Short mmCIF file of C-alpha atoms and ligand atoms in Angstrom, two decimals:
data_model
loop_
_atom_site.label_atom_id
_atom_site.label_comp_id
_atom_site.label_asym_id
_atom_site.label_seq_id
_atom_site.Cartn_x
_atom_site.Cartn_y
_atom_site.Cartn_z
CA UNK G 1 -28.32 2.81 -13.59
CA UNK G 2 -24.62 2.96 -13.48
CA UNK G 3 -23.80 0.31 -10.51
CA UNK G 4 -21.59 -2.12 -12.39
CA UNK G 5 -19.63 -4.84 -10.90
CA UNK G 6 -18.51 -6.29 -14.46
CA UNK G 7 -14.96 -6.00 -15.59
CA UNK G 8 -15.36 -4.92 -19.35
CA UNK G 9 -14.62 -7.85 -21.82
CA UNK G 10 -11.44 -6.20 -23.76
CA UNK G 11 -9.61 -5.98 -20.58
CA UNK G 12 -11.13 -8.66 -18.93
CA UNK G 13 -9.12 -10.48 -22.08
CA UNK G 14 -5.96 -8.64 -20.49
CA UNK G 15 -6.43 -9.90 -17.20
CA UNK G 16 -6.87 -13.36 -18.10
CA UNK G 17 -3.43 -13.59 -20.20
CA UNK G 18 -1.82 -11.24 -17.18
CA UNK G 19 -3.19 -14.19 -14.54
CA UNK G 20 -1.32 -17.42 -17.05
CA UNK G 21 1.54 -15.23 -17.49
CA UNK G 22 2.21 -14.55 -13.85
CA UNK G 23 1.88 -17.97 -13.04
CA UNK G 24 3.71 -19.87 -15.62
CA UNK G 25 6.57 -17.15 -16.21
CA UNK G 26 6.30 -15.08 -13.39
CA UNK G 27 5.90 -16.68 -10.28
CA UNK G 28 9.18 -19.27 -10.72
CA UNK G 29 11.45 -16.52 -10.68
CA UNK G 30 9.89 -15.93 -6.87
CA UNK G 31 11.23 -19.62 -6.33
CA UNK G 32 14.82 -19.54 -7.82
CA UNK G 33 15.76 -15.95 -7.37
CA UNK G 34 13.42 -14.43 -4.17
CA UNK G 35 16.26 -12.10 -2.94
CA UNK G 36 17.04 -10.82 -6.34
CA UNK G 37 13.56 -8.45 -6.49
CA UNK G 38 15.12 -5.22 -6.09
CA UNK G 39 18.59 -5.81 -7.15
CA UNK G 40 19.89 -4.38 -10.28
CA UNK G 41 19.84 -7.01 -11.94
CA UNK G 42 22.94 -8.95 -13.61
CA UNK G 43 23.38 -9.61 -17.28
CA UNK G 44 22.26 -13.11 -16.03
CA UNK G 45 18.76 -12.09 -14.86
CA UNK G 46 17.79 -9.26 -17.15
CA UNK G 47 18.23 -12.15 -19.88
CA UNK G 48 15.78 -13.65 -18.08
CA UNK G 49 13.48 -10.42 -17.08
CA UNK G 50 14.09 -8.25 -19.65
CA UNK G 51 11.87 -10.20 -22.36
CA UNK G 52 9.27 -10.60 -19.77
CA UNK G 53 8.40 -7.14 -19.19
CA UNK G 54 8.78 -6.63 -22.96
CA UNK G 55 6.19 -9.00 -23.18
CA UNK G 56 3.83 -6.77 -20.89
CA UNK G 57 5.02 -4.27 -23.14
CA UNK G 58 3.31 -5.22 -26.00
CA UNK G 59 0.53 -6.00 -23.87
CA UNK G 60 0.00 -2.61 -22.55
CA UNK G 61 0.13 -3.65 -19.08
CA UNK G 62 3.24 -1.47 -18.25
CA UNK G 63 2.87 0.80 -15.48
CA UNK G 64 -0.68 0.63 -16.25
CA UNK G 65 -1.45 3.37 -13.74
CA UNK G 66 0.18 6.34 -15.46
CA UNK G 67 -0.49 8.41 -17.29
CA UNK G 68 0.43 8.11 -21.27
CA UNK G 69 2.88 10.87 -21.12
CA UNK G 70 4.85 9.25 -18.68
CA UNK G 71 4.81 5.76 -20.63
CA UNK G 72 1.80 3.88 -18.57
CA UNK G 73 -1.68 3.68 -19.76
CA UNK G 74 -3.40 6.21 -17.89
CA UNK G 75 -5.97 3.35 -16.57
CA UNK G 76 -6.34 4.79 -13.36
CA UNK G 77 -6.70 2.90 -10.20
CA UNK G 78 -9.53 0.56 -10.63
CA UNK G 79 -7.81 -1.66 -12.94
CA UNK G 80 -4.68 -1.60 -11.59
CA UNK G 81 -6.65 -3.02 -8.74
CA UNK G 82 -7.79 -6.07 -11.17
CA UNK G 83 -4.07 -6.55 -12.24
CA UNK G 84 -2.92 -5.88 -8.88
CA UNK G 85 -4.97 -8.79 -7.44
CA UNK G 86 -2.78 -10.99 -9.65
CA UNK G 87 0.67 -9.83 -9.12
CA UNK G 88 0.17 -9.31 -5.59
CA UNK G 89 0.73 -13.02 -5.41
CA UNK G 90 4.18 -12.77 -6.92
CA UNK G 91 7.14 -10.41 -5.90
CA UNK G 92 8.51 -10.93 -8.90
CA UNK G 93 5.63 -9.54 -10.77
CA UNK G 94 5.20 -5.99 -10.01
CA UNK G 95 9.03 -5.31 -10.91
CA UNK G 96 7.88 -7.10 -13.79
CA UNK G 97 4.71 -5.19 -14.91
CA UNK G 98 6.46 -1.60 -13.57
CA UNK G 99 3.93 -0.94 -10.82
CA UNK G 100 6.69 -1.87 -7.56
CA UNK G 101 6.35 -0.30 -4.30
CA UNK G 102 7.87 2.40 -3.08
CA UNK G 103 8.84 3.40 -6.91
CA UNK G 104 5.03 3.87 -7.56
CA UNK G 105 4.67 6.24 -4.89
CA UNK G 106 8.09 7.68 -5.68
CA UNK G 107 7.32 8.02 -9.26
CA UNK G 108 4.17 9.36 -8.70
CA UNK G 109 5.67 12.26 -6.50
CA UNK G 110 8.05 13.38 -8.65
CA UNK G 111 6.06 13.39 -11.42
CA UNK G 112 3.80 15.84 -9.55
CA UNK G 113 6.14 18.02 -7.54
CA UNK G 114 9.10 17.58 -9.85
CA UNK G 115 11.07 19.78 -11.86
CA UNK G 116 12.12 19.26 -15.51
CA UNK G 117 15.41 18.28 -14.58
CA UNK G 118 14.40 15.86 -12.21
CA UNK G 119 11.98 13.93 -14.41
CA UNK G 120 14.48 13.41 -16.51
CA UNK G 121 17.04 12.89 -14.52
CA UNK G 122 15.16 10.41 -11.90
CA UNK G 123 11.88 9.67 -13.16
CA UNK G 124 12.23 8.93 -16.43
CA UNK G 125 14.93 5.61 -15.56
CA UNK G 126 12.50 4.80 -12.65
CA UNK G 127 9.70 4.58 -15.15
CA UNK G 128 11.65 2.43 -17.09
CA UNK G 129 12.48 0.10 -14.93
CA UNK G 130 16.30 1.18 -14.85
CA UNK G 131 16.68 1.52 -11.70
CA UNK G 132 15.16 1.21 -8.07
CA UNK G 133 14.34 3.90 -5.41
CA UNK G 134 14.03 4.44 -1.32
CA UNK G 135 11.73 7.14 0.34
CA UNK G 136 13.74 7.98 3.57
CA UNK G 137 11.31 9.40 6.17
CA UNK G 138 10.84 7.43 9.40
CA UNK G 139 13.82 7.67 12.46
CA UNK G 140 14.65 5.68 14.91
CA UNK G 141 13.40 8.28 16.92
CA UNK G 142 9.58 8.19 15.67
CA UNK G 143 7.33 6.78 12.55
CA UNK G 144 4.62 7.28 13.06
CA UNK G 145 4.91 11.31 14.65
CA UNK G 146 6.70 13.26 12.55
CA UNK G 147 6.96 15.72 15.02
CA UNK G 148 9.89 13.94 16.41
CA UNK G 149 11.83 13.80 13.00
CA UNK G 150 14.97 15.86 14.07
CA UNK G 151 17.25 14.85 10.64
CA UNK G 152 18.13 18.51 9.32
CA UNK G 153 18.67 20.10 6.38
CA UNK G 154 20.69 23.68 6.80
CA UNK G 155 20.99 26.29 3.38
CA UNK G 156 24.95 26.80 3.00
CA UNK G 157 25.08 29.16 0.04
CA UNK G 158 23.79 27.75 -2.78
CA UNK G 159 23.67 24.08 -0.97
CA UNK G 160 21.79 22.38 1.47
CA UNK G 161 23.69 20.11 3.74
CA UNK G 162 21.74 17.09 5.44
CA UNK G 163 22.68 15.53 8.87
CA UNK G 164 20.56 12.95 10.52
CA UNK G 165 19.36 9.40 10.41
CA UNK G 166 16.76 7.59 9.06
CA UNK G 167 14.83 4.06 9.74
CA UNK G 168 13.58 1.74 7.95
CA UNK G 169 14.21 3.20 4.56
CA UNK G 170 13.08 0.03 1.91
CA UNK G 171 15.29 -0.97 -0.41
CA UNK G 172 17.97 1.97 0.12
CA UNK G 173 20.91 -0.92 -0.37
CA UNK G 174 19.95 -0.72 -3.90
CA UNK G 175 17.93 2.33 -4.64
CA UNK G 176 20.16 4.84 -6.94
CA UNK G 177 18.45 7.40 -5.14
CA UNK G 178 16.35 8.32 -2.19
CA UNK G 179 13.70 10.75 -0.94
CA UNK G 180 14.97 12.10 2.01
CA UNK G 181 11.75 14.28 4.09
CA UNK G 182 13.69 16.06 6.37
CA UNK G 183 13.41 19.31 9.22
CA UNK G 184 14.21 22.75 7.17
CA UNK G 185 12.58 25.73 9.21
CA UNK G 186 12.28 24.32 12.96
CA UNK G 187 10.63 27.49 13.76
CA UNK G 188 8.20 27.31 11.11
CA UNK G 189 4.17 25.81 12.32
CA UNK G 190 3.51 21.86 11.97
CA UNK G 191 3.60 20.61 8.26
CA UNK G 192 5.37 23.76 7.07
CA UNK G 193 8.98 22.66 8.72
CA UNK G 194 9.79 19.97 6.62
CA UNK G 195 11.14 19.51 3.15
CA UNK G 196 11.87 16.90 0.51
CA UNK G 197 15.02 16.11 -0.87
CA UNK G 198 16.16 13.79 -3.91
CA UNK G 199 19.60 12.83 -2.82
CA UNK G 200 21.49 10.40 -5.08
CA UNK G 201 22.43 7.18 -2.90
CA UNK G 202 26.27 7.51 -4.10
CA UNK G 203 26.36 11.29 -2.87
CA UNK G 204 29.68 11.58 -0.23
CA UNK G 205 27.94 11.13 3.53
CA UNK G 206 24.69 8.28 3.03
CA UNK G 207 25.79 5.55 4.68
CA UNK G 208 24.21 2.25 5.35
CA UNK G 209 24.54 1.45 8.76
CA UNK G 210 23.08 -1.64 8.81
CA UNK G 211 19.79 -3.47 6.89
CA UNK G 212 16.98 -4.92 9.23
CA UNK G 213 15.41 -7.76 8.37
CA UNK G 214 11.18 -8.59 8.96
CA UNK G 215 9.87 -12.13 9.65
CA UNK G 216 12.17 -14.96 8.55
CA UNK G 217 15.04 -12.44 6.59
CA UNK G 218 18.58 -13.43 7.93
CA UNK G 219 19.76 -10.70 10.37
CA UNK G 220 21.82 -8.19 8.75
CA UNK G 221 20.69 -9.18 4.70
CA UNK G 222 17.19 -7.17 5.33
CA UNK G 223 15.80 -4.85 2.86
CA UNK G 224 15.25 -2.11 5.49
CA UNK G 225 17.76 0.28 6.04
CA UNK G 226 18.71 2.20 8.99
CA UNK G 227 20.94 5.25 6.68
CA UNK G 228 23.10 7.74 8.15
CA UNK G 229 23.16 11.45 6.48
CA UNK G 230 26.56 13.05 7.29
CA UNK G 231 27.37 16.43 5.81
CA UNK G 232 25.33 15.35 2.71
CA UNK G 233 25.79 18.26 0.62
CA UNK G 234 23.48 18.58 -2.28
CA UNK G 235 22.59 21.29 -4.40
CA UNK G 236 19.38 23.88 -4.06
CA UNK G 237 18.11 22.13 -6.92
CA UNK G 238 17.94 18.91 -5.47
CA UNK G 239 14.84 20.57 -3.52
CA UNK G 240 11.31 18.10 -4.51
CA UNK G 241 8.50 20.57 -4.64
CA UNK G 242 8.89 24.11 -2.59
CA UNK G 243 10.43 24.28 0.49
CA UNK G 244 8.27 23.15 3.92
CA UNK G 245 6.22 21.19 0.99
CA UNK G 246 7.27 17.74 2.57
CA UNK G 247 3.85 16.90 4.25
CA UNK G 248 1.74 17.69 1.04
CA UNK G 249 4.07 15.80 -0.41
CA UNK G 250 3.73 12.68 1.90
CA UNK G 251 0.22 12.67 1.75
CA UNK G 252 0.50 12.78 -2.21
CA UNK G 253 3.07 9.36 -1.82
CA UNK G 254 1.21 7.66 0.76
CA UNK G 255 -2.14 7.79 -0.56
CA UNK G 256 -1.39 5.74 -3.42
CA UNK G 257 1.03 3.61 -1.50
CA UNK G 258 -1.10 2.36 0.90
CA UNK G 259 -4.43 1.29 -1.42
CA UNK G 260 -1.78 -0.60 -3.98
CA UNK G 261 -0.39 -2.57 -0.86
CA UNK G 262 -4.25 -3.08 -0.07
CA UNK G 263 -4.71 -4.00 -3.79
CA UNK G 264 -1.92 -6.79 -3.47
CA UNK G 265 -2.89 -8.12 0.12
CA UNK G 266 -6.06 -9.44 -2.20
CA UNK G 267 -3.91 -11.35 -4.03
CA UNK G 268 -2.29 -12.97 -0.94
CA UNK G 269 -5.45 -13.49 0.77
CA UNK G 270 -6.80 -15.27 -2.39
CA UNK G 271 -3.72 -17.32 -2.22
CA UNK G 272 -4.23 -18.40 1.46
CA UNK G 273 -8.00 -19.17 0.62
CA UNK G 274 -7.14 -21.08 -2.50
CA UNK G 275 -4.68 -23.47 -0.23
CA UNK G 276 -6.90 -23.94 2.58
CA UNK G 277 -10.03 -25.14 0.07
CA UNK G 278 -7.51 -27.79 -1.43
CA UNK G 279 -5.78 -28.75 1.85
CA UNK G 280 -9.34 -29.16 3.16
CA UNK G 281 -10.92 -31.28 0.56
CA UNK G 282 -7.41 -32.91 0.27
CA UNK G 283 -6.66 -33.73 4.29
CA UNK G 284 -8.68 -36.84 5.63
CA UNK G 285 -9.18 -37.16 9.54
CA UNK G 286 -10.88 -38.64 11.69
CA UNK G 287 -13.90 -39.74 9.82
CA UNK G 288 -13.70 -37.04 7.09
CA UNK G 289 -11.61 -34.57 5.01
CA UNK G 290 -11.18 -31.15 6.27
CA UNK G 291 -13.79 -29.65 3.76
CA UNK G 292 -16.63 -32.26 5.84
CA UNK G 293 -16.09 -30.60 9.24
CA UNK G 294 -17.82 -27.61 10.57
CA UNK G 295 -15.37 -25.76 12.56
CA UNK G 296 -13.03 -26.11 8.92
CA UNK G 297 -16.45 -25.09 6.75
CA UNK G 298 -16.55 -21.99 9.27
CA UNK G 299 -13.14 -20.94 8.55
CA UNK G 300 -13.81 -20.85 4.60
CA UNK G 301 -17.08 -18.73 4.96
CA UNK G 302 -15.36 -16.40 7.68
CA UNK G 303 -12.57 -16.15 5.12
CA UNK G 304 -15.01 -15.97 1.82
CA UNK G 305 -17.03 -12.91 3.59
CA UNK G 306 -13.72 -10.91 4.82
CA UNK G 307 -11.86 -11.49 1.51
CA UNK G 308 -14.88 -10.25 -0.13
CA UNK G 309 -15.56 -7.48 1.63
CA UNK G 310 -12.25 -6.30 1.92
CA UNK G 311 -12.03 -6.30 -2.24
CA UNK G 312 -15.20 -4.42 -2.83
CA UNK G 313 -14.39 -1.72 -0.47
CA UNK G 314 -10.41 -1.37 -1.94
CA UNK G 315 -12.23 -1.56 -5.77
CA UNK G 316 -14.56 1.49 -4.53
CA UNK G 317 -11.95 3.39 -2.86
CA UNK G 318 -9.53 3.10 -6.27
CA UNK G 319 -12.92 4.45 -7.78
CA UNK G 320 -13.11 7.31 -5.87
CA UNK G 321 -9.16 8.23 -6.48
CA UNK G 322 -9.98 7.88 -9.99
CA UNK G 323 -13.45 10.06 -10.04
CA UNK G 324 -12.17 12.57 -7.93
CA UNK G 325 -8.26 12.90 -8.65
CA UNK G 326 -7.60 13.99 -5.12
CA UNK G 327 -6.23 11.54 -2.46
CA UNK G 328 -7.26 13.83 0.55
CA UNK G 329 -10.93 14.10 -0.35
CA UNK G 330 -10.29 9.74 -0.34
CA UNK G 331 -8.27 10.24 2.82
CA UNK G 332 -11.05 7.95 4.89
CA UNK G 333 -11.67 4.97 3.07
CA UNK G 334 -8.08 5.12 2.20
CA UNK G 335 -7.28 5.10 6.08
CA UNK G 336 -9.76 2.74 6.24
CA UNK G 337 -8.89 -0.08 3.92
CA UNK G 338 -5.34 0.51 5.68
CA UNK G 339 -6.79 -0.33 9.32
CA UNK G 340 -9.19 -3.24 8.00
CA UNK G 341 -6.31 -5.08 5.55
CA UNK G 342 -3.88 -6.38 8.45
CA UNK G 343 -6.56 -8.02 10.50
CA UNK G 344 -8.17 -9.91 7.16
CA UNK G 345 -4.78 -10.66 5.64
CA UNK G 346 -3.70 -11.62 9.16
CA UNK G 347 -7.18 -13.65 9.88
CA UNK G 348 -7.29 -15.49 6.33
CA UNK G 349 -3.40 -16.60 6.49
CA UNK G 350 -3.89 -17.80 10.02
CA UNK G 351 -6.69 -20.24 9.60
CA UNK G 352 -4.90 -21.40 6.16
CA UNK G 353 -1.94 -21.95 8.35
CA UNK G 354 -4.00 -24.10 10.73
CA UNK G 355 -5.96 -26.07 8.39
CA UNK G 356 -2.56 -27.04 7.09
CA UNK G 357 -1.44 -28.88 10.51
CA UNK G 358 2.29 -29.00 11.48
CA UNK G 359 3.14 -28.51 7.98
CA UNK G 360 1.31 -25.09 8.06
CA UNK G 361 3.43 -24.11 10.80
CA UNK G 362 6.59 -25.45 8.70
CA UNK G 363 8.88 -23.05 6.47
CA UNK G 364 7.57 -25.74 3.78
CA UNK G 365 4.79 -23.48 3.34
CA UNK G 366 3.88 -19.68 3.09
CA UNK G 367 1.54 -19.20 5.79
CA UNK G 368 4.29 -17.89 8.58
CA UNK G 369 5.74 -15.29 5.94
CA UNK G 370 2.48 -14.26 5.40
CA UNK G 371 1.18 -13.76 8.99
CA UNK G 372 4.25 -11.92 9.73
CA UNK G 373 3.64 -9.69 6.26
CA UNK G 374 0.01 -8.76 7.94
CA UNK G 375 1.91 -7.63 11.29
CA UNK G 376 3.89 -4.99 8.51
CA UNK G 377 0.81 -4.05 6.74
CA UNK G 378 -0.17 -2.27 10.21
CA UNK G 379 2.95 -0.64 10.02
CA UNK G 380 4.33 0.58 7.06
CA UNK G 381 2.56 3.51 5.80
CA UNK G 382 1.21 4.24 9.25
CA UNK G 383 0.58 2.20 12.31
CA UNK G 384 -3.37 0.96 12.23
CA UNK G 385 -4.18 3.21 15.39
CA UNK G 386 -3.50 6.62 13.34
CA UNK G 387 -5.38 5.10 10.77
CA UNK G 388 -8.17 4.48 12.71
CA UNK G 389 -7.94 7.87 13.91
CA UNK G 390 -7.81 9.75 10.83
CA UNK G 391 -10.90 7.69 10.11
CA UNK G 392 -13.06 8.78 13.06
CA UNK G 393 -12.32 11.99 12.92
CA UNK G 394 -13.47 12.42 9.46
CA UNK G 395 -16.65 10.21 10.04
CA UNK G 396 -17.36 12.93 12.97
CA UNK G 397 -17.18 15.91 10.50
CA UNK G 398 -20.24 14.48 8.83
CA UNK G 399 -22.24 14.93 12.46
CA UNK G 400 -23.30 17.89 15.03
CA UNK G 401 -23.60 17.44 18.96
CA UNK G 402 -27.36 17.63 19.69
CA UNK G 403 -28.81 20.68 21.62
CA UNK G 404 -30.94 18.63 24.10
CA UNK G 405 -30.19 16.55 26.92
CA UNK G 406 -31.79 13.72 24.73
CA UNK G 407 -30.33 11.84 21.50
CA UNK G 408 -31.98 12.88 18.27
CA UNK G 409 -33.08 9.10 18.14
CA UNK G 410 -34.57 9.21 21.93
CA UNK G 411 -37.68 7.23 21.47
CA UNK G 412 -40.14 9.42 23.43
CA UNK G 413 -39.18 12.25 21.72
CA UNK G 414 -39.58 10.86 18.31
CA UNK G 415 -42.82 9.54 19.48
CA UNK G 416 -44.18 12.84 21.04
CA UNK G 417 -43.30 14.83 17.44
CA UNK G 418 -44.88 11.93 15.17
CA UNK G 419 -47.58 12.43 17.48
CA UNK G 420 -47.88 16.05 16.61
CA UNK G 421 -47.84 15.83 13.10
CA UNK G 422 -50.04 13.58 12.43
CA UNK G 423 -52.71 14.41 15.74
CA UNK G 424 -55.79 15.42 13.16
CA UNK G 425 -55.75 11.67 12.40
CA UNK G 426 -55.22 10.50 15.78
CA UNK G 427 -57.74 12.45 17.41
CA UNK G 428 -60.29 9.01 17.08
CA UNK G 429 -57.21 6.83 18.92
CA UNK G 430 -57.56 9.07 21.82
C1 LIG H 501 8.25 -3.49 6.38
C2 LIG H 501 8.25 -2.02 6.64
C3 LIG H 501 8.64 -1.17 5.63
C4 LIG H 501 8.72 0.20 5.87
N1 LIG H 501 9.16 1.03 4.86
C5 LIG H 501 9.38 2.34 5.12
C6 LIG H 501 9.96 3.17 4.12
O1 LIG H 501 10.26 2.74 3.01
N2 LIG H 501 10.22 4.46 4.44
C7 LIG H 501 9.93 4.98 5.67
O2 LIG H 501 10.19 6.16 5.88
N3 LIG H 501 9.34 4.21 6.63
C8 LIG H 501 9.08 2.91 6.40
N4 LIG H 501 8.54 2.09 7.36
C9 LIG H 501 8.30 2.65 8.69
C10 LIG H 501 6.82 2.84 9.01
O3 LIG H 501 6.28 3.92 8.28
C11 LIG H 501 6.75 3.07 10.54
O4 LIG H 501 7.11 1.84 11.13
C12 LIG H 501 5.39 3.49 11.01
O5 LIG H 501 5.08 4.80 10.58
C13 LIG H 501 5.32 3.45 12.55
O6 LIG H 501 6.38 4.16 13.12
P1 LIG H 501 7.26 3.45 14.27
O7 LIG H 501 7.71 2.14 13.77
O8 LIG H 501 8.31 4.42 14.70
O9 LIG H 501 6.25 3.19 15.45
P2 LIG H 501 5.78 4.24 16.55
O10 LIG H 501 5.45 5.54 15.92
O11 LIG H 501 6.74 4.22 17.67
O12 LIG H 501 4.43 3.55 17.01
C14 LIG H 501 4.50 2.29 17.71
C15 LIG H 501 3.10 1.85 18.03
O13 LIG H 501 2.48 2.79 18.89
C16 LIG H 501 1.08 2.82 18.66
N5 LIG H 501 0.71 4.17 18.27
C17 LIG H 501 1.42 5.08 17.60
N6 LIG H 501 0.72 6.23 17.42
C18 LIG H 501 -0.48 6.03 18.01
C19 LIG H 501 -1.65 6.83 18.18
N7 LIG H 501 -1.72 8.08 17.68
N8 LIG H 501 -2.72 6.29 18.83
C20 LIG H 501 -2.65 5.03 19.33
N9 LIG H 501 -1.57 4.23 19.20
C21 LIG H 501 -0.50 4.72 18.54
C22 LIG H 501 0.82 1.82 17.52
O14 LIG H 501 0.48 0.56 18.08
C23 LIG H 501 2.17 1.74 16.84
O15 LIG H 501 2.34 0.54 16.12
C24 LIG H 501 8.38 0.73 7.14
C25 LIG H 501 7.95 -0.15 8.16
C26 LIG H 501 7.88 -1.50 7.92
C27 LIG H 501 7.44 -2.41 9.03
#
């Protein structure tokens, strides 16, 4: 029988000192410096971080997820799920265990499609935690449709030269480089016209126009950037995989993006339950506390049976990446932990933020960050619609249309044949 739900005692062990660590060493730094995440960080800070992820170092826990030869641990998916439903209630702490989003994906990417060059010229410092990265594929003009990408990339000799714009690019204002998915061979068929670049962000013609802001960031100081591509001239070498690769490509980067920003909405959903049990058995009203009333005692089990839910099914999807090694044959229930994860983060946050009164509602308390953070979990990485639709139409691949003017399941029908194979022993009913 190999159904376990146990997490192995060794690294169990891990996961315990990971938990105390993130929340006596970690989680402060979320408090004094919260804008500082993705910044390079100052001779100031890295005093600070530096012996931190040193620490997780020596405890393995670096960049768990890869493999050995590129400096993680090679422990696969399912246990970066455990850790990840610990740092997920810290930004500090995936910078600070090496397992950050969009440098996973990014890593992950280059690692696969890369050259020699490029590992060691861009992996190998975003591995280390050197430096930070953007991937660069959404426009203004459509996300979610890549049809409607227009940015271009045209061969001039041995260059290519980029012109275009991009949207919502995370953390370009302090990536040292970006992934840039852009148009190569308009004439070419749907996912063959597109390309990847790995354009350094200081090359002559990326511009910042301006950084957006989601939920409560101050306009203009927003980690999302809208970045022009004028006459960005880069070499043929700076080429990520083959050319009119880019979709594979995306796939490859967005499989394992979306399930680790499932794996952390865990974390954030524990964090929402934890505070509405206390604020419930804390709060006294009107006869009671919180915890005493039914309508509150309904919100914990709604909240209990989503959370839960929700877990097992991310935990079995990272199994499947890691049994099968192949995020398209996972493409479903990776689509479909995507769809489910903004309406449970979204659900669980909101009834915390209730149970909490006025002071829910209050920038006092987390609750409003987080709601809005469940509105951009059916976003990034794909709207919740496509999601759903990538879903469905995989579920129908498993099923035929029936030949009859009657369901399979028609009653009558299933009646009538039962009836026929088993008449010798009926005859007597007749
Ligand atoms: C916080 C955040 C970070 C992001 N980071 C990045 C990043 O680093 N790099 C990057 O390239 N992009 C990034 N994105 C962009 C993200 O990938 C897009 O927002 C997403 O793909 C949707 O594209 P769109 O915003 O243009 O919406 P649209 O494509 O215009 O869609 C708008 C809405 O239309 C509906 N819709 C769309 N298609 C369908 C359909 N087929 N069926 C039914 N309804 C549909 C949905 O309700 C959808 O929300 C980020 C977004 C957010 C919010």
């Amino acid at each position: 029988m190999s159904w376990d739900f146990e997490t192995e005692p060794e690294y169990q062990e891990k996961l315990d000192w990971a938990d105390a660590f993130v929340r006596e060493e970690v989680e402060p730094l979320d408090h004094i410096w919260p804008e500082l995440v993705y910044t390079p960080p100052s001779e100031k800070v890295r005093k600070v971080i530096d012996p931190l992820k040193q620490q997780v170092r020596s405890q393995g826990l670096w960049a768990t997820h890869l493999e050995p030869a590129l400096g993680g641990q090679g422990h696969g998916q399912v246990k970066l799920c455990l850790l990840n439903e610990i740092l997920g209630r810290s930004s500090w702490a995936p910078v600070i265990f090496g397992c950050q989003a969009p440098d996973t994906g990014n890593a992950e990417i280059i690692a696969k499609f890369g050259t020699a060059e490029q590992k060691e010229r861009y992996l190998r410092p975003l591995l280390g935690g050197e430096v930070f990265s953007s991937f660069s594929m959404t426009e203004p003009e459509g996300g979610s449709d890549p049809t409607q990408f227009r940015t271009r990339a045209v061969r001039d000799g041995d260059d290519w030269v980029i012109n275009g714009h991009k949207f919502f690019s995370s953390n370009a204002k302090s990536a040292a480089f970006l992934i840039v998915m852009v148009v190569t061979d308009p004439a070419a068929p749907r996912g063959k016209n597109m390309s990847m670049f790995l354009v350094p962000a200081d090359t002559p013609g990326v511009t910042i126009e301006r950084n957006i802001g989601v939920g409560s960031e101050p306009p203009g100081e927003g980690w999302h950037a809208l970045v022009r591509y004028d006459n960005v001239r880069v070499p043929a070498d700076a080429l990520l995989g083959d050319e009119g690769q880019a979709f594979a490509i995306a796939q490859t980067r967005l499989g394992g993006g979306r399930i680790h920003h499932a794996m952390r909405t865990i974390a954030q959903c524990q964090k929402a339950l934890d505070m509405m049990c206390e604020r419930a058995l804390s709060r006294y009203t009107q006869g009671s506390t919180l915890a005493e009333k039914q309508f509150v005692q309904g919100y914990i089990a709604d909240s209990y049976a989503q959370l839960t839910q929700f877990r097992l099914f991310v935990l079995h999807t990272a199994w499947e990446i890691d049994k099968y090694k192949d995020y398209r044959r996972v493409r479903k229930d990776i689509s479909a932990i995507k769809a489910v994860m903004p309406t449970v983060y979204h659900d669980i946050a909101s009834r915390a933020l209730q149970v909490h009164g006025a002071l829910g509602a209050s920038n006092e308390m987390p609750f409003t960050r987080m709601v809005s953070g469940s509105f951009v979990m059916g976003l990034a990485d794909g709207p919740t619609e496509v999601h759903k639709v990538t879903v469905a139409k995989q579920v129908l691949r498993g099923y035929q249309p029936v030949d009859d003017l009657w369901p399979s399941e028609h009653l009558p029908k299933k009646r009538a044949a039962a009836r026929a194979k088993y008449a010798a022993y009926l005859e007597d009913d007749e």
